[in-house]
Amino acid sequence: MCYNTAMMNTTLPQSNTAPACTTLGSGVWLAFRHIAGTSAPAVPPPAAGAHLLSVEFCRRGRHALPAGDYCTIAADGHAAVSMTAAGADDYYPGAVYEGLQFWIDPDAQTDSGFLALMGLDVHGIINYFCAGGPYYCPMGDELAALVDELWREFDVSGYASPGELRYAVVRLLYMLLQLPYADQMAWYPRAQVDLVRDAETLMLADLSVRHTARELAVQFGVSESSFKAYCRDVLGDGYLPYFRRKRLEKAADLLAHTDLKVQDIAVQVGYESQSKFAKAFADQFRLTPLEYRRLAEK
């Protein structure tokens, strides 16, 4: 039977993870973010109320960027620049995110800081990118290759030298400034995004429960067609395909990391029939549940 080995790496535990920030200088922090969940512990650590320049390079997943009563969605393969409040609770539609992100406190920058010494004007960057709210654009091949290179090096060495990280941040900013300015972004009402966030949180809390789109639409006070449209906009997928995929990804995680029987796993992810679960799993992963378990054990 043919199978897709890349699928073995798509499952993450249903928990929130956010590595501690590395402080690169006065008011500059960097993190390589692996997030499994719709939210993550707030980073970086400055006092509440500080407004920070956030620059992120999304390798995988989605991130809702709020601006007043609206949000835009940064997706994989995009760079995003925004102003954010320190300690803000971010929303990651789809509950999986990988990205390289750094934050800059503009009020903490001085002429002797490493950004200024490298010719970077933080206030000018803010005025260029954030005058109209959050900004995002495709990274392009060259910038995406640099982000992947930094990601791989971080996984291998952990970047022992802060100097290497400072240099990386400078390179990323200069390459970002060289990209063509893209002003076409989709904006969604904040209430719509918050509704999907609440629905997604409810769905993921107990995957053994099957929630229909109609049931959730009634619960959240919108029409079924509107609820489905909101999910497509925010999650980047239809409600049913998204919910099915999450149930099967959870099953794959349980197969790989527990000794539970296949029948018990099927029940935990909302399948009363083991045969229907096995068929859905094989359609998703091109492997039977037992084949997946054996391969995960190698």
mmCIF file of C-alpha atoms in Angstrom:
data_model
loop_
_atom_site.group_PDB
_atom_site.id
_atom_site.type_symbol
_atom_site.label_atom_id
_atom_site.label_comp_id
_atom_site.label_asym_id
_atom_site.label_seq_id
_atom_site.Cartn_x
_atom_site.Cartn_y
_atom_site.Cartn_z
ATOM 1 C CA MET A 1 0.000 0.000 0.000
ATOM 2 C CA CYS A 2 1.297 3.468 -0.827
ATOM 3 C CA TYR A 3 1.492 6.026 1.931
ATOM 4 C CA ASN A 4 2.539 9.586 2.526
ATOM 5 C CA THR A 5 5.315 9.698 5.107
ATOM 6 C CA ALA A 6 4.985 13.479 5.365
ATOM 7 C CA MET A 7 1.614 12.941 7.014
ATOM 8 C CA MET A 8 3.376 11.285 9.945
ATOM 9 C CA ASN A 9 4.630 14.718 10.955
ATOM 10 C CA THR A 10 1.343 16.599 10.738
ATOM 11 C CA THR A 11 0.037 15.771 14.208
ATOM 12 C CA LEU A 12 0.809 17.848 17.249
ATOM 13 C CA PRO A 13 -0.354 17.348 20.824
ATOM 14 C CA GLN A 14 -3.474 19.323 21.678
ATOM 15 C CA SER A 15 -1.728 21.773 23.960
ATOM 16 C CA ASN A 16 -0.306 25.254 23.704
ATOM 17 C CA THR A 17 3.419 25.685 23.380
ATOM 18 C CA ALA A 18 5.419 28.864 22.998
ATOM 19 C CA PRO A 19 9.162 28.908 23.570
ATOM 20 C CA ALA A 20 10.589 31.576 25.817
ATOM 21 C CA CYS A 21 11.715 34.664 23.956
ATOM 22 C CA THR A 22 15.373 35.379 23.408
ATOM 23 C CA THR A 23 16.240 38.953 24.325
ATOM 24 C CA LEU A 24 18.468 40.389 21.588
ATOM 25 C CA GLY A 25 18.902 43.889 22.958
ATOM 26 C CA SER A 26 16.984 46.627 24.670
ATOM 27 C CA GLY A 27 13.350 46.181 23.641
ATOM 28 C CA VAL A 28 13.958 43.449 21.024
ATOM 29 C CA TRP A 29 12.801 39.826 21.469
ATOM 30 C CA LEU A 30 12.788 36.831 19.136
ATOM 31 C CA ALA A 31 11.012 33.446 19.266
ATOM 32 C CA PHE A 32 10.767 30.393 17.018
ATOM 33 C CA ARG A 33 7.129 29.514 17.662
ATOM 34 C CA HIS A 34 5.664 25.994 17.580
ATOM 35 C CA ILE A 35 2.025 26.289 18.637
ATOM 36 C CA ALA A 36 -0.513 23.476 18.925
ATOM 37 C CA GLY A 37 -3.817 25.038 19.883
ATOM 38 C CA THR A 38 -5.928 28.066 19.067
ATOM 39 C CA SER A 39 -4.009 30.322 21.467
ATOM 40 C CA ALA A 40 -0.627 30.462 23.159
ATOM 41 C CA PRO A 41 0.920 31.984 26.280
ATOM 42 C CA ALA A 42 1.507 35.668 25.696
ATOM 43 C CA VAL A 43 4.980 36.744 24.662
ATOM 44 C CA PRO A 44 7.181 38.728 24.995
ATOM 45 C CA PRO A 45 7.553 39.894 28.608
ATOM 46 C CA PRO A 46 7.385 43.724 28.776
ATOM 47 C CA ALA A 47 5.009 45.547 31.089
ATOM 48 C CA ALA A 48 1.342 45.450 30.169
ATOM 49 C CA GLY A 49 0.271 48.425 28.118
ATOM 50 C CA ALA A 50 3.427 48.601 26.006
ATOM 51 C CA HIS A 51 2.747 48.718 22.268
ATOM 52 C CA LEU A 52 5.174 46.632 20.270
ATOM 53 C CA LEU A 53 6.043 46.223 16.622
ATOM 54 C CA SER A 54 5.429 42.555 15.771
ATOM 55 C CA VAL A 55 7.096 41.042 12.708
ATOM 56 C CA GLU A 56 6.379 37.411 11.892
ATOM 57 C CA PHE A 57 7.158 34.946 9.148
ATOM 58 C CA CYS A 58 4.536 32.211 9.028
ATOM 59 C CA ARG A 59 5.799 28.839 7.806
ATOM 60 C CA ARG A 60 2.657 26.893 8.592
ATOM 61 C CA GLY A 61 -0.804 27.715 9.880
ATOM 62 C CA ARG A 62 -2.810 30.915 10.310
ATOM 63 C CA HIS A 63 -2.738 33.904 12.662
ATOM 64 C CA ALA A 64 -5.550 36.413 13.178
ATOM 65 C CA LEU A 65 -4.228 39.974 13.322
ATOM 66 C CA PRO A 66 -6.692 42.370 15.000
ATOM 67 C CA ALA A 67 -7.081 46.033 14.181
ATOM 68 C CA GLY A 68 -9.925 47.654 16.065
ATOM 69 C CA ASP A 69 -13.216 46.094 15.018
ATOM 70 C CA TYR A 70 -11.638 44.068 12.199
ATOM 71 C CA CYS A 71 -9.048 41.322 11.670
ATOM 72 C CA THR A 72 -6.960 40.089 8.789
ATOM 73 C CA ILE A 73 -5.588 36.564 8.574
ATOM 74 C CA ALA A 74 -1.895 35.899 7.990
ATOM 75 C CA ALA A 75 -1.424 32.436 6.445
ATOM 76 C CA ASP A 76 1.524 30.158 5.757
ATOM 77 C CA GLY A 77 4.071 31.549 3.339
ATOM 78 C CA HIS A 78 3.341 35.143 4.395
ATOM 79 C CA ALA A 79 5.122 37.807 6.376
ATOM 80 C CA ALA A 80 3.044 39.994 8.682
ATOM 81 C CA VAL A 81 3.777 43.303 10.387
ATOM 82 C CA SER A 82 1.511 44.769 13.044
ATOM 83 C CA MET A 83 1.374 46.739 16.243
ATOM 84 C CA THR A 84 0.348 44.621 19.210
ATOM 85 C CA ALA A 85 -0.207 45.165 22.909
ATOM 86 C CA ALA A 86 2.235 43.372 25.183
ATOM 87 C CA GLY A 87 0.608 40.314 26.686
ATOM 88 C CA ALA A 88 -2.180 40.168 24.083
ATOM 89 C CA ASP A 89 -3.863 36.784 23.649
ATOM 90 C CA ASP A 90 -3.379 35.774 20.020
ATOM 91 C CA TYR A 91 -5.707 33.539 18.013
ATOM 92 C CA TYR A 92 -4.338 30.881 15.652
ATOM 93 C CA PRO A 93 -7.197 29.540 13.476
ATOM 94 C CA GLY A 94 -6.682 25.900 12.675
ATOM 95 C CA ALA A 95 -4.876 25.213 15.968
ATOM 96 C CA VAL A 96 -1.454 24.604 14.392
ATOM 97 C CA TYR A 97 1.181 27.273 13.828
ATOM 98 C CA GLU A 98 4.889 27.462 13.073
ATOM 99 C CA GLY A 99 6.597 30.765 12.614
ATOM 100 C CA LEU A 100 9.562 32.932 13.343
ATOM 101 C CA GLN A 101 8.467 36.091 15.160
ATOM 102 C CA PHE A 102 10.159 39.050 16.761
ATOM 103 C CA TRP A 103 8.904 42.050 18.690
ATOM 104 C CA ILE A 104 10.380 45.520 18.990
ATOM 105 C CA ASP A 105 9.483 48.113 21.613
ATOM 106 C CA PRO A 106 9.873 51.370 19.639
ATOM 107 C CA ASP A 107 10.152 53.435 22.823
ATOM 108 C CA ALA A 108 13.187 51.418 23.950
ATOM 109 C CA GLN A 109 15.228 51.982 20.775
ATOM 110 C CA THR A 110 18.253 54.282 20.956
ATOM 111 C CA ASP A 111 20.914 55.452 18.543
ATOM 112 C CA SER A 112 23.312 52.968 20.116
ATOM 113 C CA GLY A 113 20.988 49.944 19.686
ATOM 114 C CA PHE A 114 21.958 47.302 17.156
ATOM 115 C CA LEU A 115 19.015 48.103 14.855
ATOM 116 C CA ALA A 116 19.942 51.784 14.633
ATOM 117 C CA LEU A 117 23.609 50.933 14.168
ATOM 118 C CA MET A 118 22.603 48.766 11.192
ATOM 119 C CA GLY A 119 20.661 51.659 9.666
ATOM 120 C CA LEU A 120 17.142 50.508 10.571
ATOM 121 C CA ASP A 121 14.651 53.173 11.660
ATOM 122 C CA VAL A 122 11.981 51.380 13.710
ATOM 123 C CA HIS A 123 9.550 54.316 13.665
ATOM 124 C CA GLY A 124 9.971 54.568 9.897
ATOM 125 C CA ILE A 125 9.202 50.859 9.533
ATOM 126 C CA ILE A 126 6.049 51.314 11.628
ATOM 127 C CA ASN A 127 4.914 54.263 9.510
ATOM 128 C CA TYR A 128 5.614 52.339 6.295
ATOM 129 C CA PHE A 129 3.860 49.101 7.168
ATOM 130 C CA CYS A 130 1.321 49.847 9.906
ATOM 131 C CA ALA A 131 -0.226 53.221 9.095
ATOM 132 C CA GLY A 132 -3.442 51.470 8.038
ATOM 133 C CA GLY A 133 -3.338 48.592 10.536
ATOM 134 C CA PRO A 134 -1.748 45.144 10.203
ATOM 135 C CA TYR A 135 0.066 44.400 6.970
ATOM 136 C CA TYR A 136 0.927 41.084 5.370
ATOM 137 C CA CYS A 137 2.299 39.910 2.054
ATOM 138 C CA PRO A 138 3.717 36.761 0.412
ATOM 139 C CA MET A 139 7.310 36.209 1.515
ATOM 140 C CA GLY A 140 8.560 35.333 -1.939
ATOM 141 C CA ASP A 141 11.081 32.595 -2.708
ATOM 142 C CA GLU A 142 14.199 34.347 -1.403
ATOM 143 C CA LEU A 143 12.753 35.418 1.936
ATOM 144 C CA ALA A 144 10.989 32.065 2.435
ATOM 145 C CA ALA A 145 14.304 30.285 1.809
ATOM 146 C CA LEU A 146 16.013 32.455 4.441
ATOM 147 C CA VAL A 147 13.269 31.740 6.987
ATOM 148 C CA ASP A 148 13.588 27.998 6.315
ATOM 149 C CA GLU A 149 17.376 28.214 6.661
ATOM 150 C CA LEU A 150 17.094 29.987 10.018
ATOM 151 C CA TRP A 151 14.455 27.507 11.173
ATOM 152 C CA ARG A 152 16.639 24.508 10.328
ATOM 153 C CA GLU A 153 19.693 26.030 11.995
ATOM 154 C CA PHE A 154 17.667 26.779 15.114
ATOM 155 C CA ASP A 155 16.411 23.179 15.288
ATOM 156 C CA VAL A 156 19.972 21.862 15.012
ATOM 157 C CA SER A 157 22.012 24.278 17.099
ATOM 158 C CA GLY A 158 19.511 26.330 19.092
ATOM 159 C CA TYR A 159 21.472 29.439 18.073
ATOM 160 C CA ALA A 160 23.927 29.698 20.946
ATOM 161 C CA SER A 161 25.086 33.150 19.860
ATOM 162 C CA PRO A 162 22.811 36.206 20.336
ATOM 163 C CA GLY A 163 24.947 37.893 17.693
ATOM 164 C CA GLU A 164 23.750 35.390 15.085
ATOM 165 C CA LEU A 165 20.154 36.134 16.009
ATOM 166 C CA ARG A 166 20.661 39.898 15.803
ATOM 167 C CA TYR A 167 22.171 39.451 12.348
ATOM 168 C CA ALA A 168 19.217 37.254 11.360
ATOM 169 C CA VAL A 169 16.700 39.894 12.457
ATOM 170 C CA VAL A 170 18.511 42.593 10.488
ATOM 171 C CA ARG A 171 18.603 40.392 7.359
ATOM 172 C CA LEU A 172 14.910 39.609 7.668
ATOM 173 C CA LEU A 173 13.937 43.260 8.070
ATOM 174 C CA TYR A 174 15.998 44.412 5.103
ATOM 175 C CA MET A 175 14.583 41.662 2.885
ATOM 176 C CA LEU A 176 11.049 42.477 4.051
ATOM 177 C CA LEU A 177 11.550 46.140 3.168
ATOM 178 C CA GLN A 178 12.630 45.132 -0.343
ATOM 179 C CA LEU A 179 9.371 43.294 -1.092
ATOM 180 C CA PRO A 180 6.797 45.064 -3.266
ATOM 181 C CA TYR A 181 4.184 46.782 -1.125
ATOM 182 C CA ALA A 182 0.937 44.790 -1.320
ATOM 183 C CA ASP A 183 -2.166 46.668 -0.248
ATOM 184 C CA GLN A 184 -4.832 44.047 -1.042
ATOM 185 C CA MET A 185 -5.811 42.340 2.211
ATOM 186 C CA ALA A 186 -9.076 40.717 3.223
ATOM 187 C CA TRP A 187 -10.626 42.160 6.372
ATOM 188 C CA TYR A 188 -13.168 40.375 8.545
ATOM 189 C CA PRO A 189 -15.300 41.821 11.347
ATOM 190 C CA ARG A 190 -13.795 41.088 14.742
ATOM 191 C CA ALA A 191 -17.156 39.680 15.913
ATOM 192 C CA GLN A 192 -17.067 37.141 13.060
ATOM 193 C CA VAL A 193 -13.537 36.033 13.954
ATOM 194 C CA ASP A 194 -14.400 35.803 17.654
ATOM 195 C CA LEU A 195 -17.439 33.662 16.822
ATOM 196 C CA VAL A 196 -15.289 31.186 14.864
ATOM 197 C CA ARG A 197 -12.728 31.165 17.655
ATOM 198 C CA ASP A 198 -15.400 30.272 20.211
ATOM 199 C CA ALA A 199 -16.842 27.586 17.930
ATOM 200 C CA GLU A 200 -13.404 26.120 17.210
ATOM 201 C CA THR A 201 -12.526 26.052 20.908
ATOM 202 C CA LEU A 202 -15.798 24.246 21.626
ATOM 203 C CA MET A 203 -15.195 21.696 18.867
ATOM 204 C CA LEU A 204 -11.637 20.909 19.914
ATOM 205 C CA ALA A 205 -12.481 20.621 23.614
ATOM 206 C CA ASP A 206 -14.104 17.210 23.091
ATOM 207 C CA LEU A 207 -13.656 15.586 19.688
ATOM 208 C CA SER A 208 -15.870 12.662 20.696
ATOM 209 C CA VAL A 209 -18.874 14.989 20.332
ATOM 210 C CA ARG A 210 -20.104 15.637 16.804
ATOM 211 C CA HIS A 211 -21.331 19.203 16.417
ATOM 212 C CA THR A 212 -23.315 19.959 13.271
ATOM 213 C CA ALA A 213 -22.967 23.307 11.543
ATOM 214 C CA ARG A 214 -26.683 23.903 12.074
ATOM 215 C CA GLU A 215 -26.389 23.206 15.815
ATOM 216 C CA LEU A 216 -23.480 25.614 16.217
ATOM 217 C CA ALA A 217 -25.155 28.263 14.073
ATOM 218 C CA VAL A 218 -28.186 28.192 16.377
ATOM 219 C CA GLN A 219 -25.965 28.279 19.455
ATOM 220 C CA PHE A 220 -24.093 31.344 18.207
ATOM 221 C CA GLY A 221 -27.133 33.133 16.822
ATOM 222 C CA VAL A 222 -26.345 33.174 13.088
ATOM 223 C CA SER A 223 -27.708 31.404 10.040
ATOM 224 C CA GLU A 224 -26.174 28.090 9.010
ATOM 225 C CA SER A 225 -24.943 29.550 5.703
ATOM 226 C CA SER A 226 -23.307 32.473 7.530
ATOM 227 C CA PHE A 227 -21.622 30.147 10.013
ATOM 228 C CA LYS A 228 -20.165 28.036 7.203
ATOM 229 C CA ALA A 229 -18.966 31.149 5.367
ATOM 230 C CA TYR A 230 -17.321 32.503 8.525
ATOM 231 C CA CYS A 231 -15.470 29.196 8.988
ATOM 232 C CA ARG A 232 -14.195 29.237 5.398
ATOM 233 C CA ASP A 233 -12.933 32.795 5.813
ATOM 234 C CA VAL A 234 -11.218 32.353 9.170
ATOM 235 C CA LEU A 235 -10.161 28.691 9.192
ATOM 236 C CA GLY A 236 -9.285 28.580 5.505
ATOM 237 C CA ASP A 237 -11.396 25.451 5.086
ATOM 238 C CA GLY A 238 -15.009 24.367 5.148
ATOM 239 C CA TYR A 239 -16.505 23.484 8.507
ATOM 240 C CA LEU A 240 -17.001 19.756 7.832
ATOM 241 C CA PRO A 241 -13.573 19.102 6.206
ATOM 242 C CA TYR A 242 -11.865 21.005 9.009
ATOM 243 C CA PHE A 243 -13.687 19.196 11.812
ATOM 244 C CA ARG A 244 -13.121 15.793 10.139
ATOM 245 C CA ARG A 245 -9.403 16.485 9.713
ATOM 246 C CA LYS A 246 -9.006 17.520 13.348
ATOM 247 C CA ARG A 247 -10.698 14.356 14.568
ATOM 248 C CA LEU A 248 -8.438 12.190 12.421
ATOM 249 C CA GLU A 249 -5.281 14.095 13.395
ATOM 250 C CA LYS A 250 -6.184 13.523 17.037
ATOM 251 C CA ALA A 251 -6.673 9.832 16.275
ATOM 252 C CA ALA A 252 -3.256 9.692 14.619
ATOM 253 C CA ASP A 253 -1.692 11.265 17.697
ATOM 254 C CA LEU A 254 -3.358 8.700 19.951
ATOM 255 C CA LEU A 255 -2.256 5.841 17.700
ATOM 256 C CA ALA A 256 1.330 7.063 17.756
ATOM 257 C CA HIS A 257 1.618 7.909 21.453
ATOM 258 C CA THR A 258 -0.755 5.616 23.368
ATOM 259 C CA ASP A 259 -1.593 1.906 23.609
ATOM 260 C CA LEU A 260 -5.336 2.498 23.329
ATOM 261 C CA LYS A 261 -7.268 0.046 21.189
ATOM 262 C CA VAL A 262 -8.340 1.267 17.768
ATOM 263 C CA GLN A 263 -11.994 0.908 18.767
ATOM 264 C CA ASP A 264 -11.468 3.116 21.837
ATOM 265 C CA ILE A 265 -9.646 5.727 19.770
ATOM 266 C CA ALA A 266 -12.479 5.742 17.248
ATOM 267 C CA VAL A 267 -14.969 6.543 20.018
ATOM 268 C CA GLN A 268 -12.732 9.300 21.411
ATOM 269 C CA VAL A 269 -12.799 11.108 18.063
ATOM 270 C CA GLY A 270 -16.512 10.709 17.402
ATOM 271 C CA TYR A 271 -16.812 7.463 15.420
ATOM 272 C CA GLU A 272 -19.175 4.868 16.872
ATOM 273 C CA SER A 273 -18.308 2.418 14.087
ATOM 274 C CA GLN A 274 -14.716 1.170 13.926
ATOM 275 C CA SER A 275 -15.134 0.315 10.235
ATOM 276 C CA LYS A 276 -16.246 3.867 9.364
ATOM 277 C CA PHE A 277 -13.338 5.249 11.388
ATOM 278 C CA ALA A 278 -10.840 2.954 9.618
ATOM 279 C CA LYS A 279 -12.139 4.031 6.189
ATOM 280 C CA ALA A 280 -12.033 7.744 7.064
ATOM 281 C CA PHE A 281 -8.537 7.339 8.504
ATOM 282 C CA ALA A 282 -7.278 5.517 5.399
ATOM 283 C CA ASP A 283 -8.792 8.221 3.160
ATOM 284 C CA GLN A 284 -6.906 10.877 5.146
ATOM 285 C CA PHE A 285 -3.540 9.177 5.699
ATOM 286 C CA ARG A 286 -3.417 6.454 3.002
ATOM 287 C CA LEU A 287 -2.773 3.981 5.830
ATOM 288 C CA THR A 288 -4.972 1.856 8.028
ATOM 289 C CA PRO A 289 -4.884 2.769 11.725
ATOM 290 C CA LEU A 290 -2.741 -0.290 12.570
ATOM 291 C CA GLU A 291 -0.333 0.412 9.707
ATOM 292 C CA TYR A 292 0.010 3.983 10.923
ATOM 293 C CA ARG A 293 0.742 2.766 14.461
ATOM 294 C CA ARG A 294 3.393 0.308 13.259
ATOM 295 C CA LEU A 295 5.090 2.954 11.152
ATOM 296 C CA ALA A 296 5.035 5.446 14.035
ATOM 297 C CA GLU A 297 6.767 2.920 16.283
ATOM 298 C CA LYS A 298 9.788 2.579 13.970
#
